[in-house]
Tab-separated table of C-alpha atoms in Angstrom:
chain	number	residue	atom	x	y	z
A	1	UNK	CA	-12.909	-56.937	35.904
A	2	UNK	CA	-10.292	-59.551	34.961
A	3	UNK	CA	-8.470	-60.988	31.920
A	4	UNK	CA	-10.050	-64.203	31.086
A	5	UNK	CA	-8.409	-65.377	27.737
A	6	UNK	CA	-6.184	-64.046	24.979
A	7	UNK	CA	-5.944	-64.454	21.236
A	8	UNK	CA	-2.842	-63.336	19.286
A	9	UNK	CA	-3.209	-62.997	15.256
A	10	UNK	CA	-0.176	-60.864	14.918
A	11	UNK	CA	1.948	-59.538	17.155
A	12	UNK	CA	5.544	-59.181	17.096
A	13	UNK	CA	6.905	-62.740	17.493
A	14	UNK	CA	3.497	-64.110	18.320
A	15	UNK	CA	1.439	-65.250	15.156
A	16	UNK	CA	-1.860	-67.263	15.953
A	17	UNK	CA	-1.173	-67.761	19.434
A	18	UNK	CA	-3.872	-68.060	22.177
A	19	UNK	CA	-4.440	-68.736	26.166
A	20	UNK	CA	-7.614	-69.385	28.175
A	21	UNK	CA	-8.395	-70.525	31.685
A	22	UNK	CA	-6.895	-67.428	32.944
A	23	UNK	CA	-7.133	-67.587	36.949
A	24	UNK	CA	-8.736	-64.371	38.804
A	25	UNK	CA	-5.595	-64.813	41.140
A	26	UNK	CA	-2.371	-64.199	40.211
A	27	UNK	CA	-1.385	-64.861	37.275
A	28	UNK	CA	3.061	-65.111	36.420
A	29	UNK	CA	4.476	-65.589	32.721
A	30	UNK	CA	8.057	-67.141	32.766
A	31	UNK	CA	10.398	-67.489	30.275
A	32	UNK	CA	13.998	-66.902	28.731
A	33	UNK	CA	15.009	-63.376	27.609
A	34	UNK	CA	13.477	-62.404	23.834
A	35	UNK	CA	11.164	-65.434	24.725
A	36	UNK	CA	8.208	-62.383	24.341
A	37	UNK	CA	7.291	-61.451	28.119
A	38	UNK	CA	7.750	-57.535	27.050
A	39	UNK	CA	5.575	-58.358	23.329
A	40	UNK	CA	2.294	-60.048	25.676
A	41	UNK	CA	2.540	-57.176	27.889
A	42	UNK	CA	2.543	-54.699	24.619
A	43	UNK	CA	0.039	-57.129	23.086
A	44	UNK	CA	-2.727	-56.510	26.140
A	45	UNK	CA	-1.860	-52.644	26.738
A	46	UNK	CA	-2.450	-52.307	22.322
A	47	UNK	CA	-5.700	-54.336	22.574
A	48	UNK	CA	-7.288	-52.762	25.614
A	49	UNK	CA	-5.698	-49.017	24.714
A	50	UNK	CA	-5.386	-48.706	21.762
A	51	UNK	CA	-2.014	-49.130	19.155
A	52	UNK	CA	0.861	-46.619	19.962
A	53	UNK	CA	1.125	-42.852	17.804
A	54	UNK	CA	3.986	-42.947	14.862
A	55	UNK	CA	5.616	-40.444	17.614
A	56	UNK	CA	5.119	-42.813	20.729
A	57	UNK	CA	7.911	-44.429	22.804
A	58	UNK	CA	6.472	-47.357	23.129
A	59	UNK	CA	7.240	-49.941	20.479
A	60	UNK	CA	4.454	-51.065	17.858
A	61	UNK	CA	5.339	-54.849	17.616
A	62	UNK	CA	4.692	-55.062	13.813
A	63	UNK	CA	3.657	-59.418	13.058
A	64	UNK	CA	7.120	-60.229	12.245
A	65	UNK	CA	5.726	-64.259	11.985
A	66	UNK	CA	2.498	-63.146	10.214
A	67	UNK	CA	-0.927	-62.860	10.579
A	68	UNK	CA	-3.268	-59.677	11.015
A	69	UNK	CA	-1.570	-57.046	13.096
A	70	UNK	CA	-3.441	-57.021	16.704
A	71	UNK	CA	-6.220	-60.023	18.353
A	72	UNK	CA	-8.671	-59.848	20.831
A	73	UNK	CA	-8.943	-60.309	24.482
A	74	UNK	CA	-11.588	-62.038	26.800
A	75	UNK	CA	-12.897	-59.904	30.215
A	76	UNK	CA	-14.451	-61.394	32.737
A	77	UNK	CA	-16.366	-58.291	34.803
A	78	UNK	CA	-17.418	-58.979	38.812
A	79	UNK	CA	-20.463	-59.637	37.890
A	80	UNK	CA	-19.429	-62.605	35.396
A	81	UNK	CA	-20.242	-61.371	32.560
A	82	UNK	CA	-17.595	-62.024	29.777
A	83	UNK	CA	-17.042	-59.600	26.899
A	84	UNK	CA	-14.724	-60.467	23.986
A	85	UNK	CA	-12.153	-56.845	23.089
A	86	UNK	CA	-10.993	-57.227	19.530
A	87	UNK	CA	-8.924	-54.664	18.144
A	88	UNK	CA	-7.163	-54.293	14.702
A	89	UNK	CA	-5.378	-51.656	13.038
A	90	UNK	CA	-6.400	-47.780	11.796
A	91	UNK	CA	-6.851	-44.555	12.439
A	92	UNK	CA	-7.248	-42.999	16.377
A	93	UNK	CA	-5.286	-45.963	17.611
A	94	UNK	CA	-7.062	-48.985	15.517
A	95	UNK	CA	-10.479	-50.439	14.610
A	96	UNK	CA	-11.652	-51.802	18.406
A	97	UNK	CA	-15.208	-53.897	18.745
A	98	UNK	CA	-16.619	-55.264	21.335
A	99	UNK	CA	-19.168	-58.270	21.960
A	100	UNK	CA	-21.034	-59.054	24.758
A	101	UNK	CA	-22.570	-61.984	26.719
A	102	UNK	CA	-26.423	-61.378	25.263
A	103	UNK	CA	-24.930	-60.959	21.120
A	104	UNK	CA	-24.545	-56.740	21.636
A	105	UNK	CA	-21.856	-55.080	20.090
A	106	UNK	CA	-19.788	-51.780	20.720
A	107	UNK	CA	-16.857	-49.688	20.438
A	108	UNK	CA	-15.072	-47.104	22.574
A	109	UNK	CA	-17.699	-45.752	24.585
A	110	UNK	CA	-18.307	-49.652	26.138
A	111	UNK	CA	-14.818	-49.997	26.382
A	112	UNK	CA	-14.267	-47.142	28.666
A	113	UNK	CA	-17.178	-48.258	30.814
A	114	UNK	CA	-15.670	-51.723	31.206
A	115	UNK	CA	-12.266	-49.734	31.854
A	116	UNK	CA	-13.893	-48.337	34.601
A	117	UNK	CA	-12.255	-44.961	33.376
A	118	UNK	CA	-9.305	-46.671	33.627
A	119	UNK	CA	-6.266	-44.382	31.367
A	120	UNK	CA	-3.614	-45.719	29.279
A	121	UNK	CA	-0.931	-44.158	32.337
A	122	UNK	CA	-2.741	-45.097	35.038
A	123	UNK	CA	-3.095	-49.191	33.256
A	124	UNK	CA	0.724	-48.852	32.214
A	125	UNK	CA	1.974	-47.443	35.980
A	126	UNK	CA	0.119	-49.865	38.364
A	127	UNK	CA	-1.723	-52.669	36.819
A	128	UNK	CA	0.692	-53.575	33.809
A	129	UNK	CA	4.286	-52.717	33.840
A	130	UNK	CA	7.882	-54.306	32.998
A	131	UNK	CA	10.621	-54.386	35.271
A	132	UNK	CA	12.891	-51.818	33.055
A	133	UNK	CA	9.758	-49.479	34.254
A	134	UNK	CA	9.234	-50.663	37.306
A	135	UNK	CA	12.892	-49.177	37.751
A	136	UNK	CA	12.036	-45.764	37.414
A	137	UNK	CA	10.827	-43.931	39.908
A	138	UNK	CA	9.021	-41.708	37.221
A	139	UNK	CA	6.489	-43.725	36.941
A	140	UNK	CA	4.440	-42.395	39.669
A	141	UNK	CA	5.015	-38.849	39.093
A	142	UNK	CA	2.141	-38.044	36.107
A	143	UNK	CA	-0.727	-35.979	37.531
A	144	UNK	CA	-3.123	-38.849	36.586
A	145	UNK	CA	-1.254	-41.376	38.694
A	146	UNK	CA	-1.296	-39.339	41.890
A	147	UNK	CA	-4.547	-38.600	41.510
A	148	UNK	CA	-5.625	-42.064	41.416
A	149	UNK	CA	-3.431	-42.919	45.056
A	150	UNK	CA	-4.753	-39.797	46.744
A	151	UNK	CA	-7.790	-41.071	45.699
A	152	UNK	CA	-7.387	-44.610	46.744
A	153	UNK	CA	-5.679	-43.128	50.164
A	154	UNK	CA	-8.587	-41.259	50.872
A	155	UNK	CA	-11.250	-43.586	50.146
A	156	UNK	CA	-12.955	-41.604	47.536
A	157	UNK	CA	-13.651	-42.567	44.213
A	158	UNK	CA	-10.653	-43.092	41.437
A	159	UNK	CA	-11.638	-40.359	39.187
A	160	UNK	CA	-13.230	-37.968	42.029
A	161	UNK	CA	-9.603	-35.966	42.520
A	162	UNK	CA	-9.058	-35.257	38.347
A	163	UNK	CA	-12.877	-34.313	38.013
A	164	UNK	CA	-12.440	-32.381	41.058
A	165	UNK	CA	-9.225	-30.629	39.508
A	166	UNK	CA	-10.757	-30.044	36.033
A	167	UNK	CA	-14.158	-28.728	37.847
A	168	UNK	CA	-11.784	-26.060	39.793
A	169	UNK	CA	-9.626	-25.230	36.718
A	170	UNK	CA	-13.186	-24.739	34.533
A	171	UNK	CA	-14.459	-22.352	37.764
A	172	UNK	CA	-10.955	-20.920	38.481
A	173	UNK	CA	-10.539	-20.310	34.065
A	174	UNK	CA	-14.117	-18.466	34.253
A	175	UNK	CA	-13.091	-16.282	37.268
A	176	UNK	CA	-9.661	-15.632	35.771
A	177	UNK	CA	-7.201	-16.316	33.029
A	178	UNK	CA	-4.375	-14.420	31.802
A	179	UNK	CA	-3.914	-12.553	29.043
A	180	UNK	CA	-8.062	-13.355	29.159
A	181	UNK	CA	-10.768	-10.971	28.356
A	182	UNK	CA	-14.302	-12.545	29.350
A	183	UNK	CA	-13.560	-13.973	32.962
A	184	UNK	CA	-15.012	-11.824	35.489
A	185	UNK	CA	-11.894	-11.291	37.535
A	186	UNK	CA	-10.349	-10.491	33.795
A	187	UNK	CA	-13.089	-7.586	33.267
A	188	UNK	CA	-12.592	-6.223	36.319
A	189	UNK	CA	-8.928	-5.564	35.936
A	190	UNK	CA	-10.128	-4.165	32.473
A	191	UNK	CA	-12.444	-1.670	34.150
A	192	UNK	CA	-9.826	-0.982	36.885
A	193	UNK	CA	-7.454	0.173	34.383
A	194	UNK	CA	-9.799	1.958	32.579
A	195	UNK	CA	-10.860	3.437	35.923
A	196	UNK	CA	-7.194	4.373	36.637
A	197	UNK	CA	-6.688	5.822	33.005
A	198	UNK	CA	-9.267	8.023	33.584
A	199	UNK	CA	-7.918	9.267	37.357
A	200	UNK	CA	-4.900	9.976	35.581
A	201	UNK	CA	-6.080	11.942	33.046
A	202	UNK	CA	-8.563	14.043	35.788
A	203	UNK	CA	-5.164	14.590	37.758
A	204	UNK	CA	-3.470	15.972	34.868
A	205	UNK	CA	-6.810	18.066	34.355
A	206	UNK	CA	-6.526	19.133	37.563
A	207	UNK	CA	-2.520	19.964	37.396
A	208	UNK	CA	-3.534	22.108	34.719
A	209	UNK	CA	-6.453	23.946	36.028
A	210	UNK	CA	-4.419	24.417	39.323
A	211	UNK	CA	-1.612	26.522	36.799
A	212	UNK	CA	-4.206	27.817	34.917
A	213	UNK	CA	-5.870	29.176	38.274
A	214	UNK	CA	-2.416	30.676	39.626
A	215	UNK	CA	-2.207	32.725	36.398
A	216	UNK	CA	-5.402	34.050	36.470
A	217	UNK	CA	-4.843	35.475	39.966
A	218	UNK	CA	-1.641	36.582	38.300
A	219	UNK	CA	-3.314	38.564	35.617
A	220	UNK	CA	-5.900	39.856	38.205
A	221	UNK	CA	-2.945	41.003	40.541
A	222	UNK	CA	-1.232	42.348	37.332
A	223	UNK	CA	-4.785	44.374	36.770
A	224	UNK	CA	-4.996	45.421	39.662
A	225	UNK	CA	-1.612	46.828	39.596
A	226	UNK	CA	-1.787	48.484	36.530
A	227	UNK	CA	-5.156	50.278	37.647
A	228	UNK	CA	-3.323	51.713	40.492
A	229	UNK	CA	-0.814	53.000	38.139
A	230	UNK	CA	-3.620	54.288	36.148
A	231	UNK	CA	-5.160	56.186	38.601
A	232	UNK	CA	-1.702	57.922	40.196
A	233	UNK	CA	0.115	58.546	36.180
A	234	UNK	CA	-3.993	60.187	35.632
A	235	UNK	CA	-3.239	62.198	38.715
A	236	UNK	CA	0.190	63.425	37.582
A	237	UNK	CA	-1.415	63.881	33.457
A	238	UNK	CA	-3.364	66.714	35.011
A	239	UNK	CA	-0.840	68.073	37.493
A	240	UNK	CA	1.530	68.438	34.232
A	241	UNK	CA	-0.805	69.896	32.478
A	242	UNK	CA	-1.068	72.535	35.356
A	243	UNK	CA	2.453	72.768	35.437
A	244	UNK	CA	2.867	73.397	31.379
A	245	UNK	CA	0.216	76.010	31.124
A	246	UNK	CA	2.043	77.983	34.025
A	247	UNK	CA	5.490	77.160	32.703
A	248	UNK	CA	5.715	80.464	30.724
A	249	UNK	CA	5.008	82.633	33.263
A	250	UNK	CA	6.744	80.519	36.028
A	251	UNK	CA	10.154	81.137	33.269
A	252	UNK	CA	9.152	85.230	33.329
A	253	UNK	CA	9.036	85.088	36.929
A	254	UNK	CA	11.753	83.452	37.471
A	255	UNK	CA	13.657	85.390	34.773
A	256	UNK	CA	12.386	88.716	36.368
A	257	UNK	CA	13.423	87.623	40.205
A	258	UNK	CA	16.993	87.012	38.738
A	259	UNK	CA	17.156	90.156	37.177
A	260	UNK	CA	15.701	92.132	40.107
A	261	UNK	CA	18.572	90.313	42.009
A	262	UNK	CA	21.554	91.662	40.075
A	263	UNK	CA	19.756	95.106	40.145
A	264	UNK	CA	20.437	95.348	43.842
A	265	UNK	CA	19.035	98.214	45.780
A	266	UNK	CA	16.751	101.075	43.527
A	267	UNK	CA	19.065	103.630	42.520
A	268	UNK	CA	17.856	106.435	44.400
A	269	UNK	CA	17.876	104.989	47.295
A	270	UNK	CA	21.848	104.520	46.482
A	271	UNK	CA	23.766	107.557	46.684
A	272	UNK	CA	25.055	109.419	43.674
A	273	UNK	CA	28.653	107.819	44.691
A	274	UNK	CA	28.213	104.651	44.830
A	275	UNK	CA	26.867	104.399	41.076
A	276	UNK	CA	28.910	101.062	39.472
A	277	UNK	CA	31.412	102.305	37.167
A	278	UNK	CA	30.193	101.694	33.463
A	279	UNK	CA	26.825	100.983	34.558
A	280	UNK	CA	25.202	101.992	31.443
A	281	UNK	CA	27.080	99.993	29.056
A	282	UNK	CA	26.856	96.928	32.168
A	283	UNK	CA	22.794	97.693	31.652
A	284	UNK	CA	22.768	97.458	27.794
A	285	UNK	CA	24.923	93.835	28.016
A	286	UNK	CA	22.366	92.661	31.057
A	287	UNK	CA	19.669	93.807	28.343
A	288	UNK	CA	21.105	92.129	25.340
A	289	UNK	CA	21.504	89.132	27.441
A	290	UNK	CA	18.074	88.940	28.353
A	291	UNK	CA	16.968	89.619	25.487
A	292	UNK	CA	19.135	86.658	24.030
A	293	UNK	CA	17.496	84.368	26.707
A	294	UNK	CA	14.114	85.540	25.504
A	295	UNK	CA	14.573	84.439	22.715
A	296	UNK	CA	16.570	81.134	23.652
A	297	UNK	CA	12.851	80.639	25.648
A	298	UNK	CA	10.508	81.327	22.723
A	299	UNK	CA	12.945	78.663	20.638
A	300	UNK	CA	12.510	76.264	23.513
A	301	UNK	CA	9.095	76.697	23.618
A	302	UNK	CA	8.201	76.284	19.837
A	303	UNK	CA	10.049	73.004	20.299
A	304	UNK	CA	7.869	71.887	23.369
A	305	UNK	CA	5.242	72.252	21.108
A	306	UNK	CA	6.189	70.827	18.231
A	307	UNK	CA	7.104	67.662	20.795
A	308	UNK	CA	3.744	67.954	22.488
A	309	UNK	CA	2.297	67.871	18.854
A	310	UNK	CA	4.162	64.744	17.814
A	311	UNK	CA	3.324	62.847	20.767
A	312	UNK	CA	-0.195	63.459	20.174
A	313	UNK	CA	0.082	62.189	17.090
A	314	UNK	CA	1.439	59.012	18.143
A	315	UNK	CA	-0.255	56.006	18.359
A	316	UNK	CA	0.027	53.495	20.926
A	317	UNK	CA	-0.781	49.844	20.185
A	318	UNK	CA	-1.599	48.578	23.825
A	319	UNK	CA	-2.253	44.872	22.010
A	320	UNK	CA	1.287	44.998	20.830
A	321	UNK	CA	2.029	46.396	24.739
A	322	UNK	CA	0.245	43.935	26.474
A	323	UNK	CA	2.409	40.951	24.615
A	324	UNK	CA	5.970	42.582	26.221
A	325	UNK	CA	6.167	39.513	27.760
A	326	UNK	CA	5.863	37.221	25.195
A	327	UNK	CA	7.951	39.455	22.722
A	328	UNK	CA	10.355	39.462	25.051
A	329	UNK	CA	10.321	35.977	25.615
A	330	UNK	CA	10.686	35.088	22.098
A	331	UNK	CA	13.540	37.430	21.588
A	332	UNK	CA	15.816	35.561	24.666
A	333	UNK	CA	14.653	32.543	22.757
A	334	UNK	CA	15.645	33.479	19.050
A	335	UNK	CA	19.346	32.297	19.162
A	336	UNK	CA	18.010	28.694	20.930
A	337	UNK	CA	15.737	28.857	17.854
A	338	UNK	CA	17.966	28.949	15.188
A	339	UNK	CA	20.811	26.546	17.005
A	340	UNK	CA	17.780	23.720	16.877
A	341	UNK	CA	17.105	25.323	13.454
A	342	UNK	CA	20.461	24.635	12.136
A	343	UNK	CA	20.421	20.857	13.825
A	344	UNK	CA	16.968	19.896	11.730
A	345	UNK	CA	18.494	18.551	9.621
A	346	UNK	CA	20.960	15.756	11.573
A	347	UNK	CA	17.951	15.227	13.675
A	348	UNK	CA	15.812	14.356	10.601
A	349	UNK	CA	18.807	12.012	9.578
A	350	UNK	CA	19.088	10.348	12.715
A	351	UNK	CA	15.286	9.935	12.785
A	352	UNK	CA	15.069	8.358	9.488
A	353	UNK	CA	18.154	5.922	10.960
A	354	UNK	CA	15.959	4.928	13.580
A	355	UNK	CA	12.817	4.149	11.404
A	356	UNK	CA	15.221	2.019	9.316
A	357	UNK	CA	16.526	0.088	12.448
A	358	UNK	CA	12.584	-0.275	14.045
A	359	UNK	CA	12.188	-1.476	10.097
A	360	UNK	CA	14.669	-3.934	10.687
A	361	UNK	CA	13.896	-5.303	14.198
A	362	UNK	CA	9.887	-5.572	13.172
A	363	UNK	CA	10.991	-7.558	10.045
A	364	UNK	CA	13.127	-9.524	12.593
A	365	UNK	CA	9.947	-10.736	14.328
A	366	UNK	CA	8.702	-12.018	11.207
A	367	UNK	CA	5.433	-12.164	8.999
A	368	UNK	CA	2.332	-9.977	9.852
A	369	UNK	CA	3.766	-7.850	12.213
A	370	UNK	CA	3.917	-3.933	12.544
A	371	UNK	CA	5.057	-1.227	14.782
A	372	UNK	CA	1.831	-0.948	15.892
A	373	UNK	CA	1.146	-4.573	16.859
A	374	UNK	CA	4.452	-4.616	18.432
A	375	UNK	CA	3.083	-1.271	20.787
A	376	UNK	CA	-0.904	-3.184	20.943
A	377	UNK	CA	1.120	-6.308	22.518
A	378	UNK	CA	-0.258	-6.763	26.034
A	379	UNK	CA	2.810	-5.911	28.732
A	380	UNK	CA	0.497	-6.544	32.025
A	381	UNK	CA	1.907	-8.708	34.653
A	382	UNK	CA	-0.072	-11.204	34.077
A	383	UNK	CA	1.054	-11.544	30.717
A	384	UNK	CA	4.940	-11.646	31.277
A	385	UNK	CA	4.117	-14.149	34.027
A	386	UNK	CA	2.335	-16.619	31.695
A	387	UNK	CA	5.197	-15.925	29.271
A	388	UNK	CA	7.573	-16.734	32.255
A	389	UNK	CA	5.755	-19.887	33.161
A	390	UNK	CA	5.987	-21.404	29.255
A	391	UNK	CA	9.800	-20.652	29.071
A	392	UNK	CA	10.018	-22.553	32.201
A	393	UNK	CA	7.539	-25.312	30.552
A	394	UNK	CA	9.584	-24.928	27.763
A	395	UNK	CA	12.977	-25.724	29.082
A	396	UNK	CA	11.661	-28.156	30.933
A	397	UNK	CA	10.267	-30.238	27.678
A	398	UNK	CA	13.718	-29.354	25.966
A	399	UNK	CA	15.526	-30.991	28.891
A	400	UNK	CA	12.861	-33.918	29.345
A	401	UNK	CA	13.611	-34.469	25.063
A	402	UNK	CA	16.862	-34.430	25.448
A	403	UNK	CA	16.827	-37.452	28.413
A	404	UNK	CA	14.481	-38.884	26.179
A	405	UNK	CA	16.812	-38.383	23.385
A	406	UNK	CA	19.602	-40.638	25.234
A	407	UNK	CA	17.040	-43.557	26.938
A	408	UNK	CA	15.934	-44.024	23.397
A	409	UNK	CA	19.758	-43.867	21.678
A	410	UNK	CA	20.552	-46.150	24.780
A	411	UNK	CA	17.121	-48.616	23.815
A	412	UNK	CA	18.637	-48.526	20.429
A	413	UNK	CA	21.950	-49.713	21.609
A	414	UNK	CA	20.462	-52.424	23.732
């Protein structure tokens, strides 16, 4: 396809204007700076693309010498066929309409075919271009160009690279995407944390039935022990009880060998000489003596039983017994009790501080937003590398607007 003619109705300094004839060779437009090289070359990029967004760098070339703002443009495709582009202004870049060698008409979707898929960058960057851009090297750099010469390099089609790229971005976005929830590889990693939530929680099950095990055999070893006990205190219950029903006469007896003792050898055996001196009254204090640890012994004795009698009346709550070592734990633990006790109430202070300052930084992130959608926001990886990647986009646009910022102060200048 080749321009074959042009028609300018209005168009920066060009108002009615027109060529024809136009050669399939090269074609070279001379003239005097301002003469309107840069305007033609806006003129046929407009016309064939499409006029520029209110945001666009490129200028707009309002009909400063009247007319209609735009005109129309004669293509000539390989086949010869001629087709007459005619574009005016509105919305999605202007009004375009197209008319063909056998009387059809149409719009976009002809336009692009005659294109040839043909973009506004890729028209712009090799087929149409000033020298102030044929001075920057940028001009090569957009995906859409590259694509194009690797295409052209390789001998494959001109669009076969970008469809091939969008195909494997569609497959690549269906097998993953983060911060995604549908893509297969996205599920998986949803069941695999799921998956590892629930190992996690079985490990802590198992932690627990491990300690939970250990004090069983505890309170089996603790049984065990205690039934031992049982069975050797039973065994000295009954020898005690031997021992207290012969305790009376175990006293007499040994009262009686002690007295037998200081009696020394029967009298008559002794001769009539060797009688003590004041034996008799000696006797009668021995007697009175004994007779004072009699009863001494009958006093003790009333109190055993009395004891014996209060000890059966005493109950013994083995519940209460068998939580010694919780009792006792809680006692070692009363003072720590009250300490924390006495510090409630700073702690409640500095807790309602700290709700006041999440207050503050959740209000700080601005409308709609809670603690809990501040804890519900997704932390993965994936996530923080995605937020990574747009801070890096990010800076990059900042840096690209502010270059842009001085090449359009320094247009504005010129």
């Amino acid at each position: 396809m080749r321009i074959a003619s042009i028609y300018i109705d209005g168009f920066g300094i060009f108002h009615n204007e027109s060529l024809s004839g136009l050669d399939s060779g090269l074609v070279l437009f001379q003239g005097n700076n301002e003469s309107g090289k840069s305007t033609l070359l806006g003129f046929v990029r407009t016309i064939l693309f499409g006029f520029p967004r209110a945001n666009s760098q490129d200028p707009n070339y309002p009909p400063l010498s009247g007319g209609v703002h735009g005109g129309r443009i004669g293509l000539v495709t390989d086949a010869g066929e001629e087709f007459i582009v005619e574009r005016k202004p509105g919305k999605g870049g202007g009004l375009v309409t197209i008319n063909g060698p056998d009387g059809n008409s149409g719009e976009h979707e002809l336009l692009q075919q005659l294109l040839g898929g043909v973009t506004y960058e890729l028209f712009k960057n090799i087929y149409a271009f000033s020298l102030s851009e044929l001075q920057t090297i940028n001009t090569l750099k957009a995906e859409s160009i590259r694509s194009v010469i690797y295409g052209a390099g390789a001998g494959t089609a001109m669009l076969a690279l970008p469809k091939a790229y969008k195909k494997i971005s569609d497959r690549l976005n269906k097998l993953f995407r983060p911060g995604g929830r549908k893509p297969a590889i996205n599920k998986k990693i949803i069941e695999l944390e799921h998956i590892r939530f629930e190992l996690r929680k079985a490990s802590k099950q198992i932690t627990e039935y491990e300690r939970e095990c250990g004090k069983l055999r505890e309170t089996e070893e603790r049984i065990q022990t205690i039934q031992s006990d049982l069975v050797l205190i039973s065994k000295n219950r009954e020898k005690f009880k031997i021992y207290a029903n012969l305790w009376p006469e175990w006293i007499s007896l040994q009262e009686g060998e002690t007295a037998l003792f200081e009696l020394g050898e029967p009298v008559e055996l002794q001769k009539i000489s060797a009688f003590p001196e004041n034996g008799i009254i000696r006797l009668e204090k021995e007697l009175d003596t004994i007779h004072n640890h009699q009863d001494h012994f009958a006093g003790l004795v009333d109190n055993l039983k009395q004891l014996r009698k209060q000890a059966e009346d005493l109950t013994v709550n083995k519940t209460l017994l068998r939580q010694a070592g919780a009792t006792g734990f809680l006692l070692e633990k009363k003072n720590e009790y009250l300490e924390k006790l006495k510090a409630l109430p700073l702690a409640k202070q500095e807790k309602i501080s700290l709700n006041d300052e999440i207050r503050s930084l959740i209000d700080g992130l601005g409308k709609n937003w809670s603690e809990q959608a501040a804890l519900d926001v997704d932390r993965s990886l994936f996530t923080r590398e995605a937020i990574r990647k747009q801070e890096e986009r990010l800076s990059r646009l900042e840096r690209e607007l502010a270059t842009a910022g001085e090449i359009f102060a320094d247009k504005k200048n010129q």
